[in-house]
Amino acid sequence: MKNIIFNRHGNQIIIHTDRPVCNDKWELLQSRGFKKILSLYLENLRASDSPLLEEINAEIDTTSNNTTVSIGPIDLRTKEGETELHQLLTTSAYERPSESTLAKINPAIVDQLINGLYDYWRSFDRFVVLHLPSGQRPYRAFNEIIESFTHIVRSTYRDMSENITGKRPRIYRQVAAGVNVGLITVPYNSNATPSLPTDYRETFADIPFIRQIWIDPPMIIDPPTNKRSGGFKKLNYNPFANKKFPSSEWICYPAQVGSLLVFIYFHEQFLSLGSALANLFELATDEQLSSGTAPDAILAYGVEDSNDGVAFYDDEKNFIAVGTVPAGNEFSYFGYLKKMVLTLHNVVMMKRGRLPFHGALLHIHMKNYTPKNVLIIGDTGAGKSESIEALRSLGHGNIRQIKIIADDMGSITLTSSDSSKEQLIGHGTEIGAFIRLDDLDQGHAFGQIDRSIIMNPQKSNSRIVIPVTPIEDVIKGYAIDIILYANNYESVDDDSKHPILERFTSPESALAVFSEGVSMSKGTTTATGLTKTYFANTFGPPEYQDLHQHLAHKFFTAAHKAGIVIGQLRTQLGIPGFERKGPIAAAKALLDLICNKNNDNN
């Protein structure tokens, strides 16, 4: 890479480089990137007909060699004026206050201009992608490059402001002045990374792989879309046949999705969403990428000129599941990225004889009681996370540990214990959580804000992505003690026909409720009202219903024989007026079940 490449996609600024972005103020001010930001800022002022333009468009009288010289007017509505301002800004970063040419206009007005330019730069989501040859891992140097760039940007702004106003600030705000995210990428090398099946090598040839991510949290991004719309369809053809993605525009995040290796390719226009994957899925290790095995699944996110829609394909020839999501603002929502990855996971797991679930798996250890592994299955907005947060609050002081094994999706395997009884072993997929801020306990959300990525904070269905559990716990496997369906649509009555926690007495009665998958929509998608989704999991099982039904009957029968508690938990989250009270009541009932020694199956 001979030159530093400066790209803009909407509200994103992306810097591609193979060396430090700049070494000092002079390099920063002379860079094409600085000139581009200055030009965009002035275009913004012109579009709004800012009064600042009128104030700057005046003659400047300055002194040079004891001679008064008139400079101006600087017409910032023209390219010539823009060039002249750039020259004066460059000079002002080095001049003493008494010599500053721009200070002759009106220090307060020019300071407004510089502050506006600084704020305009910081209004973007800013990224640097460091492209390195395979085998190089200058992790410490990379961190220093990012921190040095931040210092240069901040000090240049402060020097300009001080030299023009002649005043030093009394309050220093150490805002994020450089980039929000930094990536180290290396080129794809078939000898150093898992071998892609032959049918995919040309499609994804030379696309760089992320090997390290640097994030400056809390990171706030505002994608154009804040909800998913519609489902994911299964294709009967490979969407990547005869396609070639430009390696200069695409990046791969190799993810550990539970025990699976998934190559997540995304177009750089979705870099903010692609970077957020670091808080959700563990980045694959060098050892995994040098093992020579093929990935279990592939996703391409941001495919241009695609008529495939949001879809997946079961490539039985190559033993791999692949997914595709089109480009466009309507697909610029993290839920598309996350849920398609999990759909591919579910497809692979079903074909391997595992039962995928859409829900939360928790390891809960109360004081003086045997630890319980609780699986709560339910659709998005069913009250799973709300009930868990209420349980944290209610059990405060009596909880030794709550460990999240699966936050949203996972799978179950069958195994035999020493007593020859089959056990249901639960596994997770994600190290993080994509949580709705609207309904989440605020104490928990803000307690994690220093590690979070926040999306659409000013809109409904605002979300936060936070790391919650190490990958070791996600893939370890925990014997399940309790399986509950999260029912958010039925009211609790006093005659015990609809209790908060209802236990099923047979696999058939349980499967009737779980398979119907009824839920009241909570506005996380464009669906409204009461909905039905097979097994509360639209991400793969409906397209493999025969296979899934066979697995579900097998697993639920085994659970019943093993004495696992199976029931439904009425969270009442979808009932007006019970958005808070419902999950609290559900959490109390769950605590009673966990702490009731009569229900101890160990």
Phi, psi and omega in degrees: 000107185281326184237154172283128182258130184242107182246148174236131173230103181059241181264020180247136171247125183237123179251117175261129183206161172240016181205178177305143182298317175200156183255343180199181182299319184299313179298322178298311186289335179267357183287154176295329179296315179295317179298323180293316180296318178299317180296316179296321180296315180293324175300320179296319178294320180294319181298326180264003182051052184298137175300338179302326180297320179294320182293323182282331183284066180218156178289147180244125173260121179230168183246129177221120182055044178065018179239133179280127182239136178261123178245129176125185359289152175269102183270099184285001175274357181241160177293327179296318178294324178296317178296318180295320178297319178301317179296318181290323177296319178299316180294321185295338179288345183243337184290154169284156182306322183289342183256353187296122179295317181295332180293342180289338181289289178188106186308319183294319181292315180294324177297323175298319180297315182291318177297321178296319178297317179297314179293325179296315177301317183284347179286344178277155164278120193244133185226146169235131179246113180266114181267122183233156174294158178301142177096341179271132180221067181279066188301311182295318179297323179298314178300320180293324178299315181293315181294323177295318178299317177301315181296318181295315179298312183294316182290326177296315177300315182292321179296317177301310183298316181293319182291332180276318182273339184074013182235143173267137179293147176265343178238123179252123177252115183275066181285164178288099186263339182269251179244157176277327185219138172237141180234138165259125177237151175233154181291152175293132180225115185297342178273343185245353181231164179307142185283116175290142173305150184307323183295346185245353187294318180289323181300316186249020184301134172070005177290127184290149179258137175285130177242344175206144177232134175244124182235139176254086183275164356287136180257127181248122177235155185229074179298154184298334185241141180237016177210154170273153178227128176078179182256185178254129183261152177266129181267154175256016176216160181279118183290348183259002179298130177063025176251151176220118180267127181300124184293339179283347184246352186240153179223148179247129170256103178281113190250145166270111178252092192063234179270000183266153173253120183237127175271114180255103178267135177219146176289147185295345175293343177251029185296326179296318179287321178297323179292329180294344176301334182298333178271356185244314181239138178297136175287132182301147182278165176299324180296320179294325183278351178251008183285339180088355179277152180283156175293155178281335182205158179224136174232136172245120185244116181105038182282120181278153178054042181255135174255008184280339184072197176274108192208166177221162183221135179266099182274088183290333179297317183256007179054051183212147175254137182232148180227156180219138176230129183291165170283169179122147182300329182293345178252009181274065180220133186300333180299326177296316182294309181297309187291329177290322175301316181289329174298315178298320176302314183296320179298313180298316183294318178300319182289344176261008176087012176261153178262112177284151177226149174254100184173190182245133176246123186236142169258110186246122181238105176271151177300133176071012179229155177293136178301144179237142175254113190248126176252120177248112182262138179177159181286170177302130180083013182280350178105014181296303183294325180295319179292324178295317179294322177295323178296320177302315183291313182295325184268007182304128182096337180246357180263121175283322183194138165237117182246124179275117178268317176223127180271327185221326184212148178194195180213160181237137172244161176253136177215163180256137176271182180298332181275011179067008173276139176288137176249149173264119183253122182263140178231152179258188179229326191246147172269351183232183180226138175254092195252140177283122180287333184304320187248356185282146174302122187296326181299319180290317182297312183284341174290339181251008190294335182287353176241008194263160168241118187255135182237132176051053185296339183266003184243167172293157183059031175297147188228159176226136177250117183227143173289138184232339185205147179286154183298331180299321178286329180297319187260354186299310184100123182232134179289122186281135179254328186222133174236123183231145172263127180278109182257109184257004190246344182260136176282151175274133179246173185270348184264015174069008175286331179228072179288166178299314179238115182247126180266139177268144185261355180209157176300324183294316180293326177291313182297329179299320180281312183297317184288331179290325173060046181281140178203150173268123182299138181249015176085015178276344171232185179277358177289149179227158176073199182282128181235157176234127179227126183309120180055029180053030186214093181279002189260067176118308183304320181301327180281344180235045190297320179298313179296317182294319179300319178299314180294317182298315179297318180298314184286320181289326175295317178296321179296318180296317179295327182280357179080018177289135178289125177236129182195193174232144182248115182275100181280336179060019184297330182275002181262124181306133180091350182244015182301329177257314184295323183299305178299327178295315178296321179295319179296321179296317179296322179293319177299318178299320179294316181296322185267358180276112185296337178293339180260010180283113183269000183266000000 
